[in-house]
MMTF fields as JSON, N, C-alpha, C and O atoms, coordinates in Angstrom:
{
  "mmtfVersion": "1.0.0",
  "mmtfProducer": "UNKNOWN",
  "numBonds": 283,
  "numAtoms": 284,
  "numGroups": 71,
  "numChains": 1,
  "numModels": 1,
  "chainsPerModel": [1],
  "groupsPerChain": [71],
  "chainIdList": ["A"],
  "bondAtomList": [4, 2, 8, 6, 12, 10, 16, 14, 20, 18, 24, 22, 28, 26, 32, 30, 36, 34, 40, 38, 44, 42, 48, 46, 52, 50, 56, 54, 60, 58, 64, 62, 68, 66, 72, 70, 76, 74, 80, 78, 84, 82, 88, 86, 92, 90, 96, 94, 100, 98, 104, 102, 108, 106, 112, 110, 116, 114, 120, 118, 124, 122, 128, 126, 132, 130, 136, 134, 140, 138, 144, 142, 148, 146, 152, 150, 156, 154, 160, 158, 164, 162, 168, 166, 172, 170, 176, 174, 180, 178, 184, 182, 188, 186, 192, 190, 196, 194, 200, 198, 204, 202, 208, 206, 212, 210, 216, 214, 220, 218, 224, 222, 228, 226, 232, 230, 236, 234, 240, 238, 244, 242, 248, 246, 252, 250, 256, 254, 260, 258, 264, 262, 268, 266, 272, 270, 276, 274, 280, 278],
  "bondOrderList": [1, 1, 1, 1, 1, 1, 1, 1, 1, 1, 1, 1, 1, 1, 1, 1, 1, 1, 1, 1, 1, 1, 1, 1, 1, 1, 1, 1, 1, 1, 1, 1, 1, 1, 1, 1, 1, 1, 1, 1, 1, 1, 1, 1, 1, 1, 1, 1, 1, 1, 1, 1, 1, 1, 1, 1, 1, 1, 1, 1, 1, 1, 1, 1, 1, 1, 1, 1, 1, 1],
  "groupList": [{"groupName": "MET", "atomNameList": ["N", "CA", "C", "O"], "elementList": ["N", "C", "C", "O"], "formalChargeList": [0, 0, 0, 0], "bondAtomList": [1, 0, 2, 1, 3, 2], "bondOrderList": [1, 1, 2], "singleLetterCode": "M", "chemCompType": "L-PEPTIDE LINKING"}, {"groupName": "SER", "atomNameList": ["N", "CA", "C", "O"], "elementList": ["N", "C", "C", "O"], "formalChargeList": [0, 0, 0, 0], "bondAtomList": [1, 0, 2, 1, 3, 2], "bondOrderList": [1, 1, 2], "singleLetterCode": "S", "chemCompType": "L-PEPTIDE LINKING"}, {"groupName": "ASP", "atomNameList": ["N", "CA", "C", "O"], "elementList": ["N", "C", "C", "O"], "formalChargeList": [0, 0, 0, 0], "bondAtomList": [1, 0, 2, 1, 3, 2], "bondOrderList": [1, 1, 2], "singleLetterCode": "D", "chemCompType": "L-PEPTIDE LINKING"}, {"groupName": "THR", "atomNameList": ["N", "CA", "C", "O"], "elementList": ["N", "C", "C", "O"], "formalChargeList": [0, 0, 0, 0], "bondAtomList": [1, 0, 2, 1, 3, 2], "bondOrderList": [1, 1, 2], "singleLetterCode": "T", "chemCompType": "L-PEPTIDE LINKING"}, {"groupName": "LEU", "atomNameList": ["N", "CA", "C", "O"], "elementList": ["N", "C", "C", "O"], "formalChargeList": [0, 0, 0, 0], "bondAtomList": [1, 0, 2, 1, 3, 2], "bondOrderList": [1, 1, 2], "singleLetterCode": "L", "chemCompType": "L-PEPTIDE LINKING"}, {"groupName": "HIS", "atomNameList": ["N", "CA", "C", "O"], "elementList": ["N", "C", "C", "O"], "formalChargeList": [0, 0, 0, 0], "bondAtomList": [1, 0, 2, 1, 3, 2], "bondOrderList": [1, 1, 2], "singleLetterCode": "H", "chemCompType": "L-PEPTIDE LINKING"}, {"groupName": "ILE", "atomNameList": ["N", "CA", "C", "O"], "elementList": ["N", "C", "C", "O"], "formalChargeList": [0, 0, 0, 0], "bondAtomList": [1, 0, 2, 1, 3, 2], "bondOrderList": [1, 1, 2], "singleLetterCode": "I", "chemCompType": "L-PEPTIDE LINKING"}, {"groupName": "ARG", "atomNameList": ["N", "CA", "C", "O"], "elementList": ["N", "C", "C", "O"], "formalChargeList": [0, 0, 0, 0], "bondAtomList": [1, 0, 2, 1, 3, 2], "bondOrderList": [1, 1, 2], "singleLetterCode": "R", "chemCompType": "L-PEPTIDE LINKING"}, {"groupName": "GLU", "atomNameList": ["N", "CA", "C", "O"], "elementList": ["N", "C", "C", "O"], "formalChargeList": [0, 0, 0, 0], "bondAtomList": [1, 0, 2, 1, 3, 2], "bondOrderList": [1, 1, 2], "singleLetterCode": "E", "chemCompType": "L-PEPTIDE LINKING"}, {"groupName": "GLY", "atomNameList": ["N", "CA", "C", "O"], "elementList": ["N", "C", "C", "O"], "formalChargeList": [0, 0, 0, 0], "bondAtomList": [1, 0, 2, 1, 3, 2], "bondOrderList": [1, 1, 2], "singleLetterCode": "G", "chemCompType": "PEPTIDE LINKING"}, {"groupName": "GLN", "atomNameList": ["N", "CA", "C", "O"], "elementList": ["N", "C", "C", "O"], "formalChargeList": [0, 0, 0, 0], "bondAtomList": [1, 0, 2, 1, 3, 2], "bondOrderList": [1, 1, 2], "singleLetterCode": "Q", "chemCompType": "L-PEPTIDE LINKING"}, {"groupName": "PHE", "atomNameList": ["N", "CA", "C", "O"], "elementList": ["N", "C", "C", "O"], "formalChargeList": [0, 0, 0, 0], "bondAtomList": [1, 0, 2, 1, 3, 2], "bondOrderList": [1, 1, 2], "singleLetterCode": "F", "chemCompType": "L-PEPTIDE LINKING"}, {"groupName": "LYS", "atomNameList": ["N", "CA", "C", "O"], "elementList": ["N", "C", "C", "O"], "formalChargeList": [0, 0, 0, 0], "bondAtomList": [1, 0, 2, 1, 3, 2], "bondOrderList": [1, 1, 2], "singleLetterCode": "K", "chemCompType": "L-PEPTIDE LINKING"}, {"groupName": "ALA", "atomNameList": ["N", "CA", "C", "O"], "elementList": ["N", "C", "C", "O"], "formalChargeList": [0, 0, 0, 0], "bondAtomList": [1, 0, 2, 1, 3, 2], "bondOrderList": [1, 1, 2], "singleLetterCode": "A", "chemCompType": "L-PEPTIDE LINKING"}, {"groupName": "ASN", "atomNameList": ["N", "CA", "C", "O"], "elementList": ["N", "C", "C", "O"], "formalChargeList": [0, 0, 0, 0], "bondAtomList": [1, 0, 2, 1, 3, 2], "bondOrderList": [1, 1, 2], "singleLetterCode": "N", "chemCompType": "L-PEPTIDE LINKING"}, {"groupName": "VAL", "atomNameList": ["N", "CA", "C", "O"], "elementList": ["N", "C", "C", "O"], "formalChargeList": [0, 0, 0, 0], "bondAtomList": [1, 0, 2, 1, 3, 2], "bondOrderList": [1, 1, 2], "singleLetterCode": "V", "chemCompType": "L-PEPTIDE LINKING"}],
  "groupTypeList": [0, 1, 2, 3, 4, 5, 6, 7, 2, 8, 1, 6, 7, 4, 9, 10, 11, 4, 12, 4, 13, 14, 4, 6, 8, 1, 9, 13, 8, 13, 12, 8, 15, 6, 13, 2, 9, 4, 15, 1, 15, 14, 9, 8, 15, 8, 3, 7, 7, 9, 7, 10, 4, 7, 2, 9, 2, 15, 15, 8, 4, 9, 9, 6, 1, 15, 10, 15, 13, 1, 9],
  "groupIdList": [1, 2, 3, 4, 5, 6, 7, 8, 9, 10, 11, 12, 13, 14, 15, 16, 17, 18, 19, 20, 21, 22, 23, 24, 25, 26, 27, 28, 29, 30, 31, 32, 33, 34, 35, 36, 37, 38, 39, 40, 41, 42, 43, 44, 45, 46, 47, 48, 49, 50, 51, 52, 53, 54, 55, 56, 57, 58, 59, 60, 61, 62, 63, 64, 65, 66, 67, 68, 69, 70, 71],
  "secStructList": [7, 7, 3, 3, 3, 3, 3, 1, 1, 1, 3, 3, 3, 2, 2, 2, 2, 2, 2, 2, 6, 6, 1, 1, 1, 1, 2, 2, 2, 2, 2, 2, 2, 2, 2, 6, 6, 7, 3, 3, 3, 6, 6, 3, 3, 7, 7, 7, 6, 6, 7, 3, 3, 3, 6, 6, 7, 3, 3, 3, 3, 6, 6, 3, 3, 3, 3, 3, 3, 3, 7],
  "xCoordList": [0.849, 0.0, 0.886, 1.79, 0.634, 1.422, 0.508, -0.58, 0.978, 0.277, 0.576, 1.497, -0.196, 0.04, 0.255, -0.481, 1.258, 1.536, 1.503, 2.255, 0.627, 0.489, 1.518, 1.7, 2.186, 3.153, 2.601, 1.793, 3.047, 2.525, 3.059, 2.323, 4.362, 5.004, 5.006, 4.478, 5.611, 5.679, 6.667, 6.506, 7.696, 8.704, 9.205, 8.976, 9.897, 10.457, 11.717, 11.799, 12.696, 13.925, 13.655, 12.816, 14.374, 14.188, 14.351, 13.52, 15.414, 15.646, 14.493, 14.097, 13.95, 12.817, 11.574, 10.817, 11.382, 10.199, 10.202, 9.162, 11.367, 11.457, 11.016, 10.328, 11.412, 11.009, 9.519, 8.82, 9.038, 7.63, 6.726, 5.645, 7.175, 6.392, 6.555, 5.982, 7.343, 7.61, 8.27, 8.065, 9.065, 9.809, 11.117, 11.704, 11.571, 12.79, 12.554, 11.561, 13.485, 13.335, 14.004, 13.494, 15.148, 15.934, 16.653, 16.726, 17.182, 17.967, 19.213, 19.631, 19.809, 21.004, 20.667, 21.441, 19.509, 19.08, 18.789, 19.074, 18.22, 17.956, 19.261, 19.346, 20.277, 21.583, 22.126, 22.652, 21.987, 22.484, 21.783, 22.434, 20.438, 19.712, 19.866, 19.897, 19.962, 20.154, 21.558, 21.724, 22.56, 23.945, 24.137, 24.942, 23.397, 23.507, 22.735, 22.745, 22.062, 21.342, 20.044, 19.584, 19.447, 18.219, 16.948, 15.846, 17.107, 15.948, 15.864, 16.867, 14.668, 14.5, 13.413, 12.46, 13.591, 12.614, 12.194, 13.032, 10.908, 10.369, 11.084, 11.34, 11.402, 11.979, 13.483, 14.053, 14.154, 15.607, 16.255, 15.775, 17.358, 18.067, 18.516, 19.066, 18.277, 18.657, 19.61, 19.299, 20.77, 21.776, 21.976, 22.88, 21.147, 21.259, 20.163, 18.977, 20.566, 19.6, 18.823, 17.667, 19.466, 18.838, 17.992, 17.497, 17.82, 16.999, 15.635, 14.959, 15.235, 13.929, 12.844, 12.906, 11.858, 10.721, 9.56, 9.34, 8.825, 7.686, 6.435, 6.505, 5.31, 4.029, 4.126, 4.583, 3.697, 3.676, 4.872, 4.821, 5.966, 7.136, 6.767, 5.971, 7.343, 7.092, 8.407, 9.374, 8.437, 9.622, 9.394, 8.321, 10.422, 10.297, 11.468, 12.621, 11.153, 12.164, 11.635, 10.543, 12.405, 12.02, 10.694, 9.951, 10.388, 9.151, 7.925, 6.823, 8.106, 6.993, 7.127, 8.178, 6.06, 6.056, 5.14, 4.034, 5.616, 4.798, 4.891, 5.984, 3.74, 3.699, 3.584, 2.852, 4.322, 4.289, 3.084, 2.846, 2.327, 1.218, 1.359, 1.411, 1.422, 1.538, 0.266, -0.497, 0.066, -1.097, -2.292, -3.337],
  "yCoordList": [-1.189, 0.0, 1.241, 1.362, 2.142, 3.37, 4.586, 4.537, 5.673, 6.942, 7.527, 7.08, 8.521, 9.21, 10.685, 11.282, 11.268, 12.686, 13.358, 12.994, 14.337, 15.049, 16.169, 16.941, 16.247, 17.309, 18.219, 17.791, 19.491, 20.459, 20.223, 20.32, 19.907, 19.784, 18.341, 17.442, 18.144, 16.817, 15.918, 14.699, 16.541, 15.763, 16.548, 17.752, 15.838, 16.445, 15.671, 14.466, 16.36, 15.677, 14.859, 15.221, 13.758, 12.848, 13.563, 13.401, 14.354, 15.061, 15.972, 16.034, 16.683, 17.582, 16.783, 17.175, 15.664, 14.839, 14.289, 14.26, 13.854, 13.315, 14.356, 14.028, 15.609, 16.69, 16.971, 17.103, 17.059, 17.35, 16.283, 16.591, 15.041, 13.918, 13.772, 12.868, 14.675, 14.63, 13.336, 12.884, 12.742, 11.539, 11.905, 11.087, 13.143, 13.647, 15.1, 15.708, 15.66, 17.016, 18.076, 19.19, 17.732, 18.76, 18.209, 16.998, 19.127, 18.727, 17.96, 17.031, 18.352, 17.658, 16.211, 15.293, 16.026, 14.669, 13.853, 12.656, 14.509, 13.827, 13.307, 12.156, 14.162, 13.788, 12.556, 11.633, 12.561, 11.454, 10.135, 9.13, 10.136, 8.873, 8.311, 7.095, 9.207, 8.754, 8.168, 7.098, 8.869, 8.396, 7.065, 6.233, 6.868, 5.633, 4.471, 3.364, 4.716, 3.642, 3.244, 2.113, 4.17, 3.855, 4.157, 3.833, 4.781, 5.177, 4.306, 4.077, 3.826, 3.082, 3.745, 4.327, 3.637, 4.141, 2.956, 2.315, 2.665, 1.529, 0.227, -0.612, 0.074, -1.177, -1.294, -2.308, -0.277, -0.325, 0.806, 1.939, 0.496, 1.508, 2.632, 2.381, 3.859, 5.032, 5.906, 6.299, 6.206, 6.997, 8.381, 9.109, 8.752, 10.08, 10.99, 10.754, 12.026, 12.949, 13.693, 14.066, 13.906, 14.638, 13.79, 14.284, 12.52, 11.622, 12.253, 12.662, 12.33, 12.906, 11.856, 10.769, 12.192, 11.307, 11.774, 12.972, 10.814, 11.13, 10.4, 9.564, 10.726, 10.138, 8.618, 7.975, 8.05, 6.6, 6.031, 4.894, 6.807, 6.315, 6.132, 6.897, 5.119, 4.853, 4.975, 4.278, 5.865, 6.107, 5.458, 5.59, 4.748, 4.104, 4.482, 4.499, 4.784, 5.085, 4.6, 4.983, 3.762, 3.291, 2.567, 2.689, 1.818, 1.049, 1.85, 1.306, 3.135, 3.974, 4.21, 4.638, 3.929, 4.125, 5.267, 5.394, 6.104, 7.213, 7.226, 7.229, 7.235, 7.243, 8.676, 9.494, 8.961, 10.278, 10.348, 9.433, 11.441, 11.679, 13.105, 14.055, 13.256, 14.602, 14.97, 14.11, 16.268, 16.732, 17.01, 17.409],
  "zCoordList": [0.0, 0.0, 0.0, 0.827, -0.906, -0.934, -1.011, -1.585, -0.42, -0.524, -1.895, -2.578, -2.295, -3.564, -3.272, -2.487, -3.902, -3.723, -5.085, -5.99, -5.22, -6.494, -6.587, -5.645, -7.732, -7.977, -9.072, -9.896, -9.075, -10.046, -11.444, -12.426, -11.528, -12.834, -13.322, -12.667, -14.484, -15.077, -14.335, -14.3, -13.74, -13.014, -11.811, -11.695, -10.911, -9.702, -9.345, -9.585, -8.773, -8.355, -7.099, -6.275, -6.966, -5.835, -4.5, -3.607, -4.354, -3.092, -2.719, -1.555, -3.705, -3.468, -3.081, -2.193, -3.76, -3.503, -2.08, -1.421, -1.606, -0.247, 0.778, 1.744, 0.565, 1.463, 1.343, 2.348, 0.106, -0.14, 0.484, 0.987, 0.445, 0.981, 2.498, 3.106, 3.103, 4.549, 4.999, 6.125, 4.11, 4.48, 5.17, 5.879, 4.959, 5.585, 5.981, 5.58, 6.784, 7.294, 6.418, 6.294, 5.807, 5.122, 3.898, 3.687, 3.1, 1.941, 2.347, 1.656, 3.471, 3.964, 4.327, 4.056, 4.938, 5.296, 4.039, 3.989, 3.022, 1.75, 1.168, 0.74, 1.156, 0.614, 1.344, 0.724, 2.673, 3.499, 3.214, 2.928, 3.292, 3.135, 1.72, 1.529, 0.728, -0.65, -0.816, -1.403, -0.3, -0.396, 0.334, -0.084, 1.422, 2.203, 1.584, 2.123, 0.448, -0.235, 0.439, 0.284, 1.19, 1.927, 1.143, 1.586, -0.029, -0.83, -2.077, -2.753, -2.375, -3.624, -4.464, -3.945, -5.775, -6.738, -7.593, -8.228, -7.611, -8.367, -8.011, -8.874, -6.723, -6.244, -6.379, -5.977, -6.94, -7.09, -6.308, -6.332, -5.607, -4.828, -5.759, -6.831, -5.341, -6.138, -5.326, -4.201, -5.903, -5.192, -5.795, -5.384, -6.762, -7.389, -6.845, -7.077, -6.124, -5.537, -6.62, -6.418, -7.774, -8.867, -9.794, -10.807, -9.461, -10.285, -10.527, -9.583, -11.777, -12.122, -11.932, -12.507, -11.125, -10.898, -11.755, -11.928, -12.285, -13.137, -12.639, -11.738, -13.232, -12.875, -12.804, -13.749, -11.688, -11.538, -10.805, -10.337, -10.693, -9.952, -8.486, -7.941, -7.85, -6.432, -5.677, -5.982, -4.69, -3.868, -2.514, -1.924, -2.02, -0.721, 0.173, -0.26, 1.421, 2.432, 3.768, 4.186, 4.435, 5.763, 5.806, 6.78, 4.769, 4.747, 4.334, 4.269, 4.054, 3.609, 2.11, 1.634, 1.371, -0.083, -0.455, 0.069, -1.374, -1.872, -3.391, -3.957, -4.04, -5.501, -6.01, -5.453, -7.08, -7.711, -8.645, -9.433, -8.55, -9.464, -9.991, -9.21, -11.313, -11.873, -12.622, -13.063, -12.75, -13.482, -12.631, -13.145]
}
């Protein structure tokens, strides 16, 4: 089961999305959890903070999943 978070644009960077989804507190924390391999996108570990997320992508951190919805 995953929550859905609507974004205004067609895409959003992973670091920004983590903050928007309230999965982390700050950009510095985003950098840390991503670098430590704790974040996955569509079931695969993602280590690029600038990864562009699009409609339908599912981000997971600490057992919490949030799906990206655009438009």
